Steps between C-alpha positions, in 0.01 A plus 500: 500500500761620746803272511577309814814642663795267537528564868132411555548180308782413748303609794204278416723209425683525823178528697383178324812320626716501200858466622654641177237768453736738298614228255141380450378855450761552222385177332136599521575849342696346225228244416218750500406657165260760660443655843176292506703183443736594783211562730334171412828313533575656837166416634538132392848481662376658829218240508770237499515377139854380413714769352582263197127467431452873518781596257457179290855364525746342729884534495657156507855399420569848369209522256140598519228245438122563465301400804121522459244524777458177699822348366773391739765763539857359450701537819853625513617202688404275210769673293736262681316202341546646153866591556571143619311352216705711262815325622347169389385610158667429178423682168191356336374332825141413523356703792155468654349754739237312685247684725637798304281789623601800297771301334774724633708213627534312175537822297771620737701174469480522114633857527782380735594176325339511153444390239281228640177326395259649752160366600269609784177383654252596767155383616378855554367657169582849621863397552513339157380812329758707698777257420432516130591870523840414656617168362646462155391136477200283537275556806245226589203494726437194717583318816874442536625250243159445357552839329811386316524355151609127494794604275675642808499170691858389567646828344485759789846615606373757750169480668431809710204450744434789726214313657269650779650400826322698768321269736115545495484602864764776439327665212308729731838619648633626164515873425166623353672588176548129443200351683235734342637563158686193373316184392471251785612217261838680472548504886333202664724192522267293716544385865873515518557709188640220300204340329578650143875444544444135575280464187756669284797293635311174462404577141820669380739213422343375179494857374859578582800430251773288638695721731207754500420711806194597693534814703229615754502768766385408859505617848801428724305295742353289213847387368501145659156410365572659162827315464322175598236566221771544238680186625183294498455597132849361420663841466836581638422793727707775648425835659627840398448807719557882496468637848521856384171457308351239731469258203513116521492291179477121467687376196416144382703343217370212287782243525465335175287384200362192692282756686335618173282202436 
């Protein structure tokens, strides 16, 4: 079969609206084992499938993590949550990546701040299968804390919860890459986008160690309601932001052992 020319790959990607067509073309060429593979991958990308799903990996915090079809693609802005969590992590800390998706967030934190005792969980079976390829630790399937073993109760030092926070009515406004190719359960946060965050915050204190932290990403306009949810759960809440990456993280700290009953 005749190989697809590089300039033709770039032309088709650009025509499909890919802003970084040359960079994407190079990644597709590198990922393809045969001309047929390249042609197939190019067709998938032109149809709107996320580049990460096409090549099978995403770069996150300087490393590549497996991302299988249908699994939430880790966003670059979420690197801020991981970097901030790393400043709060001591060696040997118990870390849980809740709503883990591909598992990239917890795995990246372990890479930055390790060694840690890492656990991850997700309700989506496809995400769990993918995370088990990325996480050096236990990965559980289930709904939020129901997935975790009881032995973690009161022991979690860092609870990372990149919960879905897109309001239901705004899902249709998302780019097709996300709206059509990522699991709805990884995107839809309910009427105001904070349904899952409220559930996590309310249930977190008994699972956190004294002084343990819950970190969750949210939209800038959701900050007051998110902080209120953390405070209502008895967590000391503060907000960390990175304007350059458009990232907003709510950090809730368990104030003491009396919360872990």
